[in-house]
Amino acid sequence: MRAPSPGKQAQVLVRVPPETFAALQLAIAFEGKRSMQGLVRAILDDHIASLRRRNPGYAKALVGWAESRAREEGVLARRTASRAD
């Protein structure tokens, strides 16, 4: 699983039934969002946060994934080396 570098965003294409799309368009104003992208991002962020709270295994997997990415990028190696000094 590869994610974009920090600061970059990944593009996601989602196909939904026309009724769902219409409901999302209507929800933009009710949720106080400026765009469909903002609304869907908020929905996804809320879902991920909820999943993290209610499922410790998922929260642990996210930490492991972040540490793995940091090792790939050499961040943990630099931190460990600087602490050893």
mmCIF file of N, CA and C in Angstrom:
data_model
loop_
_atom_site.group_PDB
_atom_site.id
_atom_site.type_symbol
_atom_site.label_atom_id
_atom_site.label_comp_id
_atom_site.label_asym_id
_atom_site.label_seq_id
_atom_site.Cartn_x
_atom_site.Cartn_y
_atom_site.Cartn_z
ATOM 1 N N MET A 1 0.862 -1.170 0.000
ATOM 2 C CA MET A 1 0.000 0.000 0.000
ATOM 3 C C MET A 1 0.903 1.226 0.000
ATOM 4 N N ARG A 2 0.843 2.010 -1.023
ATOM 5 C CA ARG A 2 1.637 3.227 -1.110
ATOM 6 C C ARG A 2 0.712 4.422 -0.996
ATOM 7 N N ALA A 3 1.142 5.403 -0.277
ATOM 8 C CA ALA A 3 0.382 6.643 -0.127
ATOM 9 C C ALA A 3 1.225 7.768 -0.698
ATOM 10 N N PRO A 4 0.592 8.874 -1.027
ATOM 11 C CA PRO A 4 1.371 10.003 -1.523
ATOM 12 C C PRO A 4 2.290 10.542 -0.428
ATOM 13 N N SER A 5 3.292 11.250 -0.836
ATOM 14 C CA SER A 5 4.188 11.879 0.126
ATOM 15 C C SER A 5 3.417 12.880 0.969
ATOM 16 N N PRO A 6 3.910 13.158 2.177
ATOM 17 C CA PRO A 6 3.218 14.138 3.016
ATOM 18 C C PRO A 6 3.028 15.454 2.258
ATOM 19 N N GLY A 7 1.867 16.030 2.406
ATOM 20 C CA GLY A 7 1.573 17.287 1.729
ATOM 21 C C GLY A 7 0.911 17.102 0.378
ATOM 22 N N LYS A 8 1.029 15.897 -0.183
ATOM 23 C CA LYS A 8 0.376 15.612 -1.461
ATOM 24 C C LYS A 8 -0.904 14.850 -1.184
ATOM 25 N N GLN A 9 -1.846 14.969 -2.084
ATOM 26 C CA GLN A 9 -3.106 14.261 -1.916
ATOM 27 C C GLN A 9 -3.235 13.193 -2.987
ATOM 28 N N ALA A 10 -3.888 12.100 -2.637
ATOM 29 C CA ALA A 10 -4.152 11.018 -3.570
ATOM 30 C C ALA A 10 -5.509 11.270 -4.224
ATOM 31 N N GLN A 11 -5.612 10.890 -5.455
ATOM 32 C CA GLN A 11 -6.872 11.027 -6.169
ATOM 33 C C GLN A 11 -7.628 9.710 -6.074
ATOM 34 N N VAL A 12 -8.920 9.787 -5.762
ATOM 35 C CA VAL A 12 -9.756 8.603 -5.627
ATOM 36 C C VAL A 12 -10.979 8.784 -6.521
ATOM 37 N N LEU A 13 -11.268 7.771 -7.300
ATOM 38 C CA LEU A 13 -12.444 7.789 -8.158
ATOM 39 C C LEU A 13 -13.469 6.841 -7.555
ATOM 40 N N VAL A 14 -14.658 7.351 -7.301
ATOM 41 C CA VAL A 14 -15.711 6.541 -6.692
ATOM 42 C C VAL A 14 -16.952 6.612 -7.557
ATOM 43 N N ARG A 15 -17.478 5.466 -7.877
ATOM 44 C CA ARG A 15 -18.724 5.415 -8.641
ATOM 45 C C ARG A 15 -19.876 5.147 -7.673
ATOM 46 N N VAL A 16 -20.912 5.967 -7.754
ATOM 47 C CA VAL A 16 -22.083 5.812 -6.893
ATOM 48 C C VAL A 16 -23.337 5.897 -7.748
ATOM 49 N N PRO A 17 -24.435 5.353 -7.245
ATOM 50 C CA PRO A 17 -25.693 5.474 -7.985
ATOM 51 C C PRO A 17 -26.106 6.948 -8.084
ATOM 52 N N PRO A 18 -26.880 7.299 -9.112
ATOM 53 C CA PRO A 18 -27.311 8.689 -9.281
ATOM 54 C C PRO A 18 -28.023 9.260 -8.049
ATOM 55 N N GLU A 19 -28.779 8.420 -7.341
ATOM 56 C CA GLU A 19 -29.491 8.892 -6.154
ATOM 57 C C GLU A 19 -28.505 9.300 -5.055
ATOM 58 N N THR A 20 -27.442 8.539 -4.909
ATOM 59 C CA THR A 20 -26.421 8.863 -3.908
ATOM 60 C C THR A 20 -25.716 10.151 -4.281
ATOM 61 N N PHE A 21 -25.405 10.302 -5.555
ATOM 62 C CA PHE A 21 -24.749 11.517 -6.020
ATOM 63 C C PHE A 21 -25.632 12.737 -5.760
ATOM 64 N N ALA A 22 -26.921 12.617 -6.062
ATOM 65 C CA ALA A 22 -27.854 13.726 -5.833
ATOM 66 C C ALA A 22 -27.938 14.057 -4.339
ATOM 67 N N ALA A 23 -27.968 13.017 -3.501
ATOM 68 C CA ALA A 23 -28.035 13.238 -2.058
ATOM 69 C C ALA A 23 -26.763 13.933 -1.560
ATOM 70 N N LEU A 24 -25.610 13.556 -2.107
ATOM 71 C CA LEU A 24 -24.353 14.202 -1.724
ATOM 72 C C LEU A 24 -24.330 15.663 -2.168
ATOM 73 N N GLN A 25 -24.814 15.924 -3.374
ATOM 74 C CA GLN A 25 -24.869 17.316 -3.841
ATOM 75 C C GLN A 25 -25.733 18.157 -2.919
ATOM 76 N N LEU A 26 -26.862 17.630 -2.504
ATOM 77 C CA LEU A 26 -27.749 18.347 -1.594
ATOM 78 C C LEU A 26 -27.097 18.527 -0.224
ATOM 79 N N ALA A 27 -26.335 17.534 0.215
ATOM 80 C CA ALA A 27 -25.704 17.584 1.536
ATOM 81 C C ALA A 27 -24.609 18.639 1.628
ATOM 82 N N ILE A 28 -24.038 19.037 0.505
ATOM 83 C CA ILE A 28 -22.949 20.023 0.520
ATOM 84 C C ILE A 28 -23.368 21.265 1.302
ATOM 85 N N ALA A 29 -24.516 21.814 0.971
ATOM 86 C CA ALA A 29 -24.989 23.025 1.640
ATOM 87 C C ALA A 29 -25.333 22.761 3.114
ATOM 88 N N PHE A 30 -25.971 21.632 3.391
ATOM 89 C CA PHE A 30 -26.374 21.321 4.760
ATOM 90 C C PHE A 30 -25.183 21.076 5.670
ATOM 91 N N GLU A 31 -24.099 20.606 5.112
ATOM 92 C CA GLU A 31 -22.889 20.347 5.892
ATOM 93 C C GLU A 31 -21.957 21.558 5.916
ATOM 94 N N GLY A 32 -22.311 22.598 5.188
ATOM 95 C CA GLY A 32 -21.483 23.800 5.172
ATOM 96 C C GLY A 32 -20.179 23.634 4.418
ATOM 97 N N LYS A 33 -20.178 22.767 3.433
ATOM 98 C CA LYS A 33 -18.974 22.541 2.629
ATOM 99 C C LYS A 33 -19.073 23.339 1.337
ATOM 100 N N ARG A 34 -17.940 23.590 0.726
ATOM 101 C CA ARG A 34 -17.915 24.371 -0.507
ATOM 102 C C ARG A 34 -17.920 23.506 -1.756
ATOM 103 N N SER A 35 -17.583 22.236 -1.598
ATOM 104 C CA SER A 35 -17.479 21.371 -2.779
ATOM 105 C C SER A 35 -17.783 19.928 -2.415
ATOM 106 N N MET A 36 -18.010 19.140 -3.446
ATOM 107 C CA MET A 36 -18.217 17.711 -3.257
ATOM 108 C C MET A 36 -16.947 17.100 -2.666
ATOM 109 N N GLN A 37 -15.794 17.562 -3.120
ATOM 110 C CA GLN A 37 -14.530 17.050 -2.608
ATOM 111 C C GLN A 37 -14.421 17.298 -1.105
ATOM 112 N N GLY A 38 -14.772 18.491 -0.668
ATOM 113 C CA GLY A 38 -14.720 18.810 0.754
ATOM 114 C C GLY A 38 -15.676 17.963 1.570
ATOM 115 N N LEU A 39 -16.871 17.740 1.036
ATOM 116 C CA LEU A 39 -17.862 16.931 1.734
ATOM 117 C C LEU A 39 -17.396 15.486 1.857
ATOM 118 N N VAL A 40 -16.969 14.909 0.754
ATOM 119 C CA VAL A 40 -16.555 13.503 0.774
ATOM 120 C C VAL A 40 -15.308 13.322 1.641
ATOM 121 N N ARG A 41 -14.387 14.269 1.582
ATOM 122 C CA ARG A 41 -13.205 14.172 2.431
ATOM 123 C C ARG A 41 -13.597 14.192 3.912
ATOM 124 N N ALA A 42 -14.530 15.068 4.284
ATOM 125 C CA ALA A 42 -14.984 15.134 5.675
ATOM 126 C C ALA A 42 -15.658 13.830 6.084
ATOM 127 N N ILE A 43 -16.459 13.250 5.194
ATOM 128 C CA ILE A 43 -17.122 11.971 5.487
ATOM 129 C C ILE A 43 -16.076 10.886 5.706
ATOM 130 N N LEU A 44 -15.088 10.819 4.837
ATOM 131 C CA LEU A 44 -14.043 9.802 4.966
ATOM 132 C C LEU A 44 -13.200 10.014 6.226
ATOM 133 N N ASP A 45 -12.828 11.255 6.500
ATOM 134 C CA ASP A 45 -12.046 11.548 7.707
ATOM 135 C C ASP A 45 -12.815 11.151 8.966
ATOM 136 N N ASP A 46 -14.122 11.459 9.009
ATOM 137 C CA ASP A 46 -14.954 11.080 10.158
ATOM 138 C C ASP A 46 -15.027 9.567 10.301
ATOM 139 N N HIS A 47 -15.165 8.876 9.187
ATOM 140 C CA HIS A 47 -15.270 7.416 9.225
ATOM 141 C C HIS A 47 -13.960 6.796 9.724
ATOM 142 N N ILE A 48 -12.834 7.275 9.226
ATOM 143 C CA ILE A 48 -11.535 6.760 9.657
ATOM 144 C C ILE A 48 -11.323 7.019 11.152
ATOM 145 N N ALA A 49 -11.671 8.219 11.610
ATOM 146 C CA ALA A 49 -11.515 8.550 13.037
ATOM 147 C C ALA A 49 -12.393 7.641 13.897
ATOM 148 N N SER A 50 -13.610 7.389 13.456
ATOM 149 C CA SER A 50 -14.514 6.517 14.193
ATOM 150 C C SER A 50 -13.990 5.085 14.222
ATOM 151 N N LEU A 51 -13.509 4.608 13.101
ATOM 152 C CA LEU A 51 -12.956 3.257 13.027
ATOM 153 C C LEU A 51 -11.738 3.127 13.936
ATOM 154 N N ARG A 52 -10.916 4.147 13.970
ATOM 155 C CA ARG A 52 -9.725 4.143 14.830
ATOM 156 C C ARG A 52 -10.136 4.053 16.307
ATOM 157 N N ARG A 53 -11.189 4.793 16.690
ATOM 158 C CA ARG A 53 -11.646 4.794 18.090
ATOM 159 C C ARG A 53 -12.243 3.447 18.500
ATOM 160 N N ARG A 54 -13.024 2.847 17.634
ATOM 161 C CA ARG A 54 -13.745 1.642 18.034
ATOM 162 C C ARG A 54 -13.013 0.337 17.730
ATOM 163 N N ASN A 55 -11.891 0.409 17.002
ATOM 164 C CA ASN A 55 -11.183 -0.816 16.660
ATOM 165 C C ASN A 55 -9.688 -0.657 16.938
ATOM 166 N N PRO A 56 -9.231 -1.112 18.100
ATOM 167 C CA PRO A 56 -7.818 -0.957 18.451
ATOM 168 C C PRO A 56 -6.865 -1.616 17.452
ATOM 169 N N GLY A 57 -7.301 -2.700 16.819
ATOM 170 C CA GLY A 57 -6.462 -3.366 15.833
ATOM 171 C C GLY A 57 -6.193 -2.462 14.635
ATOM 172 N N TYR A 58 -7.214 -1.735 14.219
ATOM 173 C CA TYR A 58 -7.047 -0.802 13.097
ATOM 174 C C TYR A 58 -6.111 0.336 13.497
ATOM 175 N N ALA A 59 -6.302 0.855 14.700
ATOM 176 C CA ALA A 59 -5.433 1.940 15.176
ATOM 177 C C ALA A 59 -3.980 1.477 15.210
ATOM 178 N N LYS A 60 -3.752 0.250 15.679
ATOM 179 C CA LYS A 60 -2.399 -0.299 15.733
ATOM 180 C C LYS A 60 -1.837 -0.492 14.328
ATOM 181 N N ALA A 61 -2.666 -0.949 13.405
ATOM 182 C CA ALA A 61 -2.223 -1.133 12.020
ATOM 183 C C ALA A 61 -1.821 0.204 11.396
ATOM 184 N N LEU A 62 -2.551 1.270 11.708
ATOM 185 C CA LEU A 62 -2.187 2.589 11.185
ATOM 186 C C LEU A 62 -0.839 3.044 11.709
ATOM 187 N N VAL A 63 -0.581 2.796 12.988
ATOM 188 C CA VAL A 63 0.706 3.169 13.575
ATOM 189 C C VAL A 63 1.821 2.373 12.903
ATOM 190 N N GLY A 64 1.605 1.074 12.726
ATOM 191 C CA GLY A 64 2.599 0.231 12.065
ATOM 192 C C GLY A 64 2.870 0.686 10.647
ATOM 193 N N TRP A 65 1.818 1.040 9.935
ATOM 194 C CA TRP A 65 1.956 1.526 8.555
ATOM 195 C C TRP A 65 2.757 2.825 8.525
ATOM 196 N N ALA A 66 2.450 3.733 9.447
ATOM 197 C CA ALA A 66 3.177 5.011 9.493
ATOM 198 C C ALA A 66 4.650 4.792 9.830
ATOM 199 N N GLU A 67 4.924 3.877 10.753
ATOM 200 C CA GLU A 67 6.318 3.584 11.106
ATOM 201 C C GLU A 67 7.053 2.942 9.931
ATOM 202 N N SER A 68 6.373 2.082 9.212
ATOM 203 C CA SER A 68 6.970 1.446 8.043
ATOM 204 C C SER A 68 7.330 2.484 6.987
ATOM 205 N N ARG A 69 6.422 3.413 6.754
ATOM 206 C CA ARG A 69 6.691 4.494 5.787
ATOM 207 C C ARG A 69 7.860 5.342 6.256
ATOM 208 N N ALA A 70 7.904 5.627 7.545
ATOM 209 C CA ALA A 70 8.991 6.453 8.079
ATOM 210 C C ALA A 70 10.332 5.743 7.898
ATOM 211 N N ARG A 71 10.353 4.421 8.128
ATOM 212 C CA ARG A 71 11.597 3.670 7.932
ATOM 213 C C ARG A 71 12.026 3.723 6.468
ATOM 214 N N GLU A 72 11.049 3.551 5.553
ATOM 215 C CA GLU A 72 11.346 3.612 4.117
ATOM 216 C C GLU A 72 11.964 4.950 3.746
ATOM 217 N N GLU A 73 11.489 5.995 4.355
ATOM 218 C CA GLU A 73 11.963 7.343 4.033
ATOM 219 C C GLU A 73 13.187 7.726 4.862
ATOM 220 N N GLY A 74 13.616 6.838 5.767
ATOM 221 C CA GLY A 74 14.794 7.106 6.564
ATOM 222 C C GLY A 74 14.559 8.005 7.757
ATOM 223 N N VAL A 75 13.313 8.333 8.058
ATOM 224 C CA VAL A 75 13.010 9.248 9.160
ATOM 225 C C VAL A 75 13.350 8.605 10.496
ATOM 226 N N LEU A 76 12.937 7.359 10.711
ATOM 227 C CA LEU A 76 13.217 6.712 11.989
ATOM 228 C C LEU A 76 14.707 6.482 12.170
ATOM 229 N N ALA A 77 15.401 6.147 11.099
ATOM 230 C CA ALA A 77 16.847 5.945 11.215
ATOM 231 C C ALA A 77 17.532 7.230 11.656
ATOM 232 N N ARG A 78 17.114 8.354 11.101
ATOM 233 C CA ARG A 78 17.724 9.637 11.492
ATOM 234 C C ARG A 78 17.388 9.955 12.941
ATOM 235 N N ARG A 79 16.153 9.711 13.374
ATOM 236 C CA ARG A 79 15.755 9.992 14.759
ATOM 237 C C ARG A 79 16.531 9.112 15.718
ATOM 238 N N THR A 80 16.673 7.829 15.389
ATOM 239 C CA THR A 80 17.394 6.905 16.255
ATOM 240 C C THR A 80 18.859 7.317 16.354
ATOM 241 N N ALA A 81 19.453 7.690 15.241
ATOM 242 C CA ALA A 81 20.857 8.112 15.236
ATOM 243 C C ALA A 81 21.060 9.383 16.062
ATOM 244 N N SER A 82 20.124 10.315 15.954
ATOM 245 C CA SER A 82 20.280 11.564 16.697
ATOM 246 C C SER A 82 20.081 11.350 18.194
ATOM 247 N N ARG A 83 19.255 10.401 18.586
ATOM 248 C CA ARG A 83 19.043 10.099 20.005
ATOM 249 C C ARG A 83 20.252 9.374 20.587
ATOM 250 N N ALA A 84 20.961 8.596 19.762
ATOM 251 C CA ALA A 84 22.121 7.839 20.232
ATOM 252 C C ALA A 84 23.316 8.754 20.513
ATOM 253 N N ASP A 85 23.311 9.959 19.928
ATOM 254 C CA ASP A 85 24.435 10.893 20.111
ATOM 255 C C ASP A 85 24.517 11.440 21.503
#
